[in-house]
PDB file of C-alpha atoms in Angstrom:
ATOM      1  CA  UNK A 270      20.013  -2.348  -5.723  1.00 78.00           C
ATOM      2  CA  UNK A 271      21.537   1.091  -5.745  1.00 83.00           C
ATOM      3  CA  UNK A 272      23.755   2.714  -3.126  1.00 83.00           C
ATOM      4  CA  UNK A 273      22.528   3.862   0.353  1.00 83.00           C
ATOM      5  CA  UNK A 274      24.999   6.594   0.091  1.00 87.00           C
ATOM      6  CA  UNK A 275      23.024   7.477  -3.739  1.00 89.00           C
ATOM      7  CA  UNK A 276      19.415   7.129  -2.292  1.00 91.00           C
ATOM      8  CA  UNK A 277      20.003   9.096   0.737  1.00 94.00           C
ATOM      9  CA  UNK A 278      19.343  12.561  -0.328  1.00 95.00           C
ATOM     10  CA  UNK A 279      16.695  11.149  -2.102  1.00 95.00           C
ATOM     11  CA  UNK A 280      14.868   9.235   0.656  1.00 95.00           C
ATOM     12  CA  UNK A 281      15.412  12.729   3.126  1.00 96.00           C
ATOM     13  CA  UNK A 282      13.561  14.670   0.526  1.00 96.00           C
ATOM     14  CA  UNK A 283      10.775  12.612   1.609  1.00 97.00           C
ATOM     15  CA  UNK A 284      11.337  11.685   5.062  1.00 97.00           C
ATOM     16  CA  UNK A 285      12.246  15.345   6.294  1.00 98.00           C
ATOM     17  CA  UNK A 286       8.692  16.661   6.227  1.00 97.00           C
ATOM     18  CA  UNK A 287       7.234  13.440   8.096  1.00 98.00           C
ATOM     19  CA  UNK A 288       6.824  10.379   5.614  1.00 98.00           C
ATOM     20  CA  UNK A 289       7.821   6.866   7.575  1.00 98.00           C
ATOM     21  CA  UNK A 290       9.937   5.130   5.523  1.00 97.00           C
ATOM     22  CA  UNK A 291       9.073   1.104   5.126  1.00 98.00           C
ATOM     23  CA  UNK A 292      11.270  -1.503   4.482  1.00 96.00           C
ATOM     24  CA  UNK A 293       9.629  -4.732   4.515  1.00 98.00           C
ATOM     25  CA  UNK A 294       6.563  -6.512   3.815  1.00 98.00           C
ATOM     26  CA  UNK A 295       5.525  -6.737   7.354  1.00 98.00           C
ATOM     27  CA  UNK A 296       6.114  -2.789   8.014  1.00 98.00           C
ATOM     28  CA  UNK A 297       3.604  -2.163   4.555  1.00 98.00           C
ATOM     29  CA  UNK A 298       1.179  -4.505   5.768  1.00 98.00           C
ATOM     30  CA  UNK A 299       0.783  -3.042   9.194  1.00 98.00           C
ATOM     31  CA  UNK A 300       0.892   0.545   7.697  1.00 98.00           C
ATOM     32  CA  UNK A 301      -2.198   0.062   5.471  1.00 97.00           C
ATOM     33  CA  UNK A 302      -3.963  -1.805   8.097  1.00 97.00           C
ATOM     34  CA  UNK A 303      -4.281   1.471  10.334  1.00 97.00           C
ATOM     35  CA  UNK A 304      -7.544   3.061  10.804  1.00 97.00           C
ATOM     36  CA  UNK A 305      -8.127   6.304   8.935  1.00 98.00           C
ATOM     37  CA  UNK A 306      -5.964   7.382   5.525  1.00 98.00           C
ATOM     38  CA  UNK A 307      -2.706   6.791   4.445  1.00 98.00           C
ATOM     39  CA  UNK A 308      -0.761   8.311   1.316  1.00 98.00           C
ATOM     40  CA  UNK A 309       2.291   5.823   0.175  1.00 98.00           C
ATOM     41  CA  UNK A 310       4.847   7.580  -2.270  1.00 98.00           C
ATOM     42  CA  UNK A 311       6.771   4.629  -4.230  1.00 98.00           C
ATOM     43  CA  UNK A 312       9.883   6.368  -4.446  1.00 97.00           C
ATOM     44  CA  UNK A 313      12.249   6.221  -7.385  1.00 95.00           C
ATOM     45  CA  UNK A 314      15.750   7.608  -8.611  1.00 94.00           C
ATOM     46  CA  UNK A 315      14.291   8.893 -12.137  1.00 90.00           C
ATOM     47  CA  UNK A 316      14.040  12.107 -13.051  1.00 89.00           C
ATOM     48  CA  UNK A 317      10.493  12.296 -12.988  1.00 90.00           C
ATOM     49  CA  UNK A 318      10.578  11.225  -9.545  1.00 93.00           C
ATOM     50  CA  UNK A 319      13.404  13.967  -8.401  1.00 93.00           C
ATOM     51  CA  UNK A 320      11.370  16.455 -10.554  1.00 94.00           C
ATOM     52  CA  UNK A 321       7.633  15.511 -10.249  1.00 96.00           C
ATOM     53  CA  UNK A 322       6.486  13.601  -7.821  1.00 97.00           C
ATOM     54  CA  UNK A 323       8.595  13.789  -4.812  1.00 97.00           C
ATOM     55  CA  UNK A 324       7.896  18.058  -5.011  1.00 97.00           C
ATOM     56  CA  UNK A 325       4.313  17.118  -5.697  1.00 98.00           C
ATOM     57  CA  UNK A 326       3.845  14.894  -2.673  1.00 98.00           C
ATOM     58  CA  UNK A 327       5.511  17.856  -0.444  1.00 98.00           C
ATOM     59  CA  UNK A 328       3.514  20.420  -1.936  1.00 98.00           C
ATOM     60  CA  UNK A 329       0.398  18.290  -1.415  1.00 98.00           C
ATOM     61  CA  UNK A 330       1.060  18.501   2.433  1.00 98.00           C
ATOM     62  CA  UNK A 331       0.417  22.177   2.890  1.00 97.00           C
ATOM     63  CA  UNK A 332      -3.481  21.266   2.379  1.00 98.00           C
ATOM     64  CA  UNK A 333      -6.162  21.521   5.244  1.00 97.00           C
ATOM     65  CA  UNK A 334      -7.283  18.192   4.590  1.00 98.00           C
ATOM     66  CA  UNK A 335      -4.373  15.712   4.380  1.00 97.00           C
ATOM     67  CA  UNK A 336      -3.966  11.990   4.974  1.00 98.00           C
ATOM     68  CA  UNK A 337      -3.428  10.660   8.615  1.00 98.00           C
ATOM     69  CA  UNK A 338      -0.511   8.217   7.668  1.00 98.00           C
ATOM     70  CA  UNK A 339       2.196   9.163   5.036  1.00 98.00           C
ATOM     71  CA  UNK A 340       4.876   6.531   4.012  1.00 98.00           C
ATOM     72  CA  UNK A 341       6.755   5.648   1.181  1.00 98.00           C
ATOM     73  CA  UNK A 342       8.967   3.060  -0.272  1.00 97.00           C
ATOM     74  CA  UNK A 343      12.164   2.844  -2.882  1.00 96.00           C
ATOM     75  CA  UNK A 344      12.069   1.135  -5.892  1.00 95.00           C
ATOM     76  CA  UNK A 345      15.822  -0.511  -6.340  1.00 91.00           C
ATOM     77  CA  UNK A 346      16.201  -0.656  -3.044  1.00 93.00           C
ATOM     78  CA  UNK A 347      13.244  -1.896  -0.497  1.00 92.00           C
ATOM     79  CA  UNK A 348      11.958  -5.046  -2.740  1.00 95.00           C
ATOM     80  CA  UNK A 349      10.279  -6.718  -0.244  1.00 97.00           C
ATOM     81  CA  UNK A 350       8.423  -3.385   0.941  1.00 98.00           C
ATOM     82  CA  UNK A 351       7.696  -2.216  -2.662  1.00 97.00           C
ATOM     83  CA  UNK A 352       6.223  -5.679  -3.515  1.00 97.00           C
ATOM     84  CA  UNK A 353       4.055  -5.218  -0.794  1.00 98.00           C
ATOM     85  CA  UNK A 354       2.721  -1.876  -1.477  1.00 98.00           C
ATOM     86  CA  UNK A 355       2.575  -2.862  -5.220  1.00 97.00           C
ATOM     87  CA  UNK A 356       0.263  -6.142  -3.900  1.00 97.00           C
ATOM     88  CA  UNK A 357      -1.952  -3.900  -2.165  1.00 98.00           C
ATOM     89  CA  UNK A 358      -1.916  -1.656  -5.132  1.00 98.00           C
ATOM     90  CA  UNK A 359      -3.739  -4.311  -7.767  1.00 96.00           C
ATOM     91  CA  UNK A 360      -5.038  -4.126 -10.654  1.00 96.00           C
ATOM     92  CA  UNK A 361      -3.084  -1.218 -11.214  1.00 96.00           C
ATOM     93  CA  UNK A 362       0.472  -2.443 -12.931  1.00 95.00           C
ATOM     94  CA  UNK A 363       4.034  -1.863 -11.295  1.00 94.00           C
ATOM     95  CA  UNK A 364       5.081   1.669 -11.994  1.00 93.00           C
ATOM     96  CA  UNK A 365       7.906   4.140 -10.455  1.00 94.00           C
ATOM     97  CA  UNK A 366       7.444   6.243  -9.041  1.00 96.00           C
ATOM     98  CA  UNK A 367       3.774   6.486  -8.043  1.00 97.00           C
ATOM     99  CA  UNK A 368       1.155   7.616  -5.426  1.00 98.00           C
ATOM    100  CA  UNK A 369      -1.859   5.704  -3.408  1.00 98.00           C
ATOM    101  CA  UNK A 370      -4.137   6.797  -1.322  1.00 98.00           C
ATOM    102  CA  UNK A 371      -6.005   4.191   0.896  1.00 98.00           C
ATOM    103  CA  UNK A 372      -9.085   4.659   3.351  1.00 98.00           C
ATOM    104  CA  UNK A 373      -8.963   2.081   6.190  1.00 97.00           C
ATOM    105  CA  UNK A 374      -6.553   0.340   4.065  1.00 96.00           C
ATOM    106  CA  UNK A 375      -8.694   0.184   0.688  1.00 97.00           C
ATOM    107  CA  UNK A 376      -7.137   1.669  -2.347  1.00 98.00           C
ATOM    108  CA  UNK A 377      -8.706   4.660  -3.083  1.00 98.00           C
ATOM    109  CA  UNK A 378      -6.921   6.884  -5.544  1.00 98.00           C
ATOM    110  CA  UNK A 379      -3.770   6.020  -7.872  1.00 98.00           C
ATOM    111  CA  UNK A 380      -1.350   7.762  -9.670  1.00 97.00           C
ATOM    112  CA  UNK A 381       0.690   5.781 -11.827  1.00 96.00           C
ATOM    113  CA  UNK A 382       3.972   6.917 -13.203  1.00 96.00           C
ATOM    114  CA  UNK A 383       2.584   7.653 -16.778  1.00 95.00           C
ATOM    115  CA  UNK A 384       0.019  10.454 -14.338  1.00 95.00           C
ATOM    116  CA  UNK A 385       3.768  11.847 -13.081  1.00 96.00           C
ATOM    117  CA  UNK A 386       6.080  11.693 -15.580  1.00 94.00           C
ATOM    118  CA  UNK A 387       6.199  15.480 -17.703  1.00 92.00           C
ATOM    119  CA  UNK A 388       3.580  16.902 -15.311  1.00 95.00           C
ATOM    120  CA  UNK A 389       4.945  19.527 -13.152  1.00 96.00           C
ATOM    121  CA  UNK A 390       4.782  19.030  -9.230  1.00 97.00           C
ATOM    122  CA  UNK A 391       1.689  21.861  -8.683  1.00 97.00           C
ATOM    123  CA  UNK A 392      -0.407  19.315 -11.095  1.00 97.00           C
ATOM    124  CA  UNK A 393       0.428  16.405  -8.889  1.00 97.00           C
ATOM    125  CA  UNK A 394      -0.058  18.336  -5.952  1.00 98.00           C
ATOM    126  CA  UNK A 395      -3.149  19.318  -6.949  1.00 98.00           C
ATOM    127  CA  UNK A 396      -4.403  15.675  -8.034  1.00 98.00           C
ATOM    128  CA  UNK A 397      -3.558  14.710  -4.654  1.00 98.00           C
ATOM    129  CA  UNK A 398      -5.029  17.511  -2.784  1.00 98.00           C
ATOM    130  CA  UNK A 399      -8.516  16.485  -4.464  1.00 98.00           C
ATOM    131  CA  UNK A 400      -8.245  12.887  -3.704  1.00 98.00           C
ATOM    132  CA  UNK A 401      -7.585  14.122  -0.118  1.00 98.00           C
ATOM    133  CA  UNK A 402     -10.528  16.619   0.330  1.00 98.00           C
ATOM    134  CA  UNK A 403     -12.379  13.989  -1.540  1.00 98.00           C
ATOM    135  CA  UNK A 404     -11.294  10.921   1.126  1.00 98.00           C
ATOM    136  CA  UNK A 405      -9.272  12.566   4.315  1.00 97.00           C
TER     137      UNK A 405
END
């Protein structure tokens, strides 16, 4: 588990333009069982994360379409919420950070960290902002 005082900034670069941060199992489930679509960042402290897919997931926001729900949870620190999301993210392995999109709480889009990691934040954003006009 890492420090709350070292994920802070982290979670806030998130949380400050509107995701709902989760923190247990229960808290995932009922957030993918809402009608309509909902975008959940598994957040991370690596580099990629801090330099990829955190300024993707922003970036992704400024679109028309976007999802109705957006949540996310940290990997190192919420275990019972990222096993949750993770469940609900199958086949697809474990990977941090990544990015799922569900539609009336079916998986519909995934990227996985191998999608994030050396792709700069305008590619991510732009993944995302397809799977949205695509599903939102």
């Amino acid at each position: 588990m890492y420090p709350a005082e070292l994920v802070k900034p982290m979670r806030e670069d998130l949380t400050k333009v509107g995701f709902e941060e989760l923190h247990t199992a229960e808290a995932v489930d009922a957030a993918l069982a809402k009608e309509g679509t909902t975008l959940v960042v598994v957040n991370s402290v690596c580099g990629c994360a801090a330099a990829n897919a955190r300024p993707g997931a922003r970036k992704s926001l400024e679109n028309a379409k976007k999802p109705d729900h957006i949540v996310t949870v940290f990997a190192g620190v919420d275990k019972e919420a990222v096993d949750a999301a993770r469940g609900h993210m199958v086949p697809f392995p474990p990977s941090s950070p990544c990015m799922a999109l569900f539609k009336d709480g079916e998986l519909v889009h995934m990227l996985e960290r191998h999608h994030i990691e050396g792709r700069p934040a305008e590619l991510i954003a732009e993944n995302l902002v397809d799977a949205y006009n695509d599903h939102c």
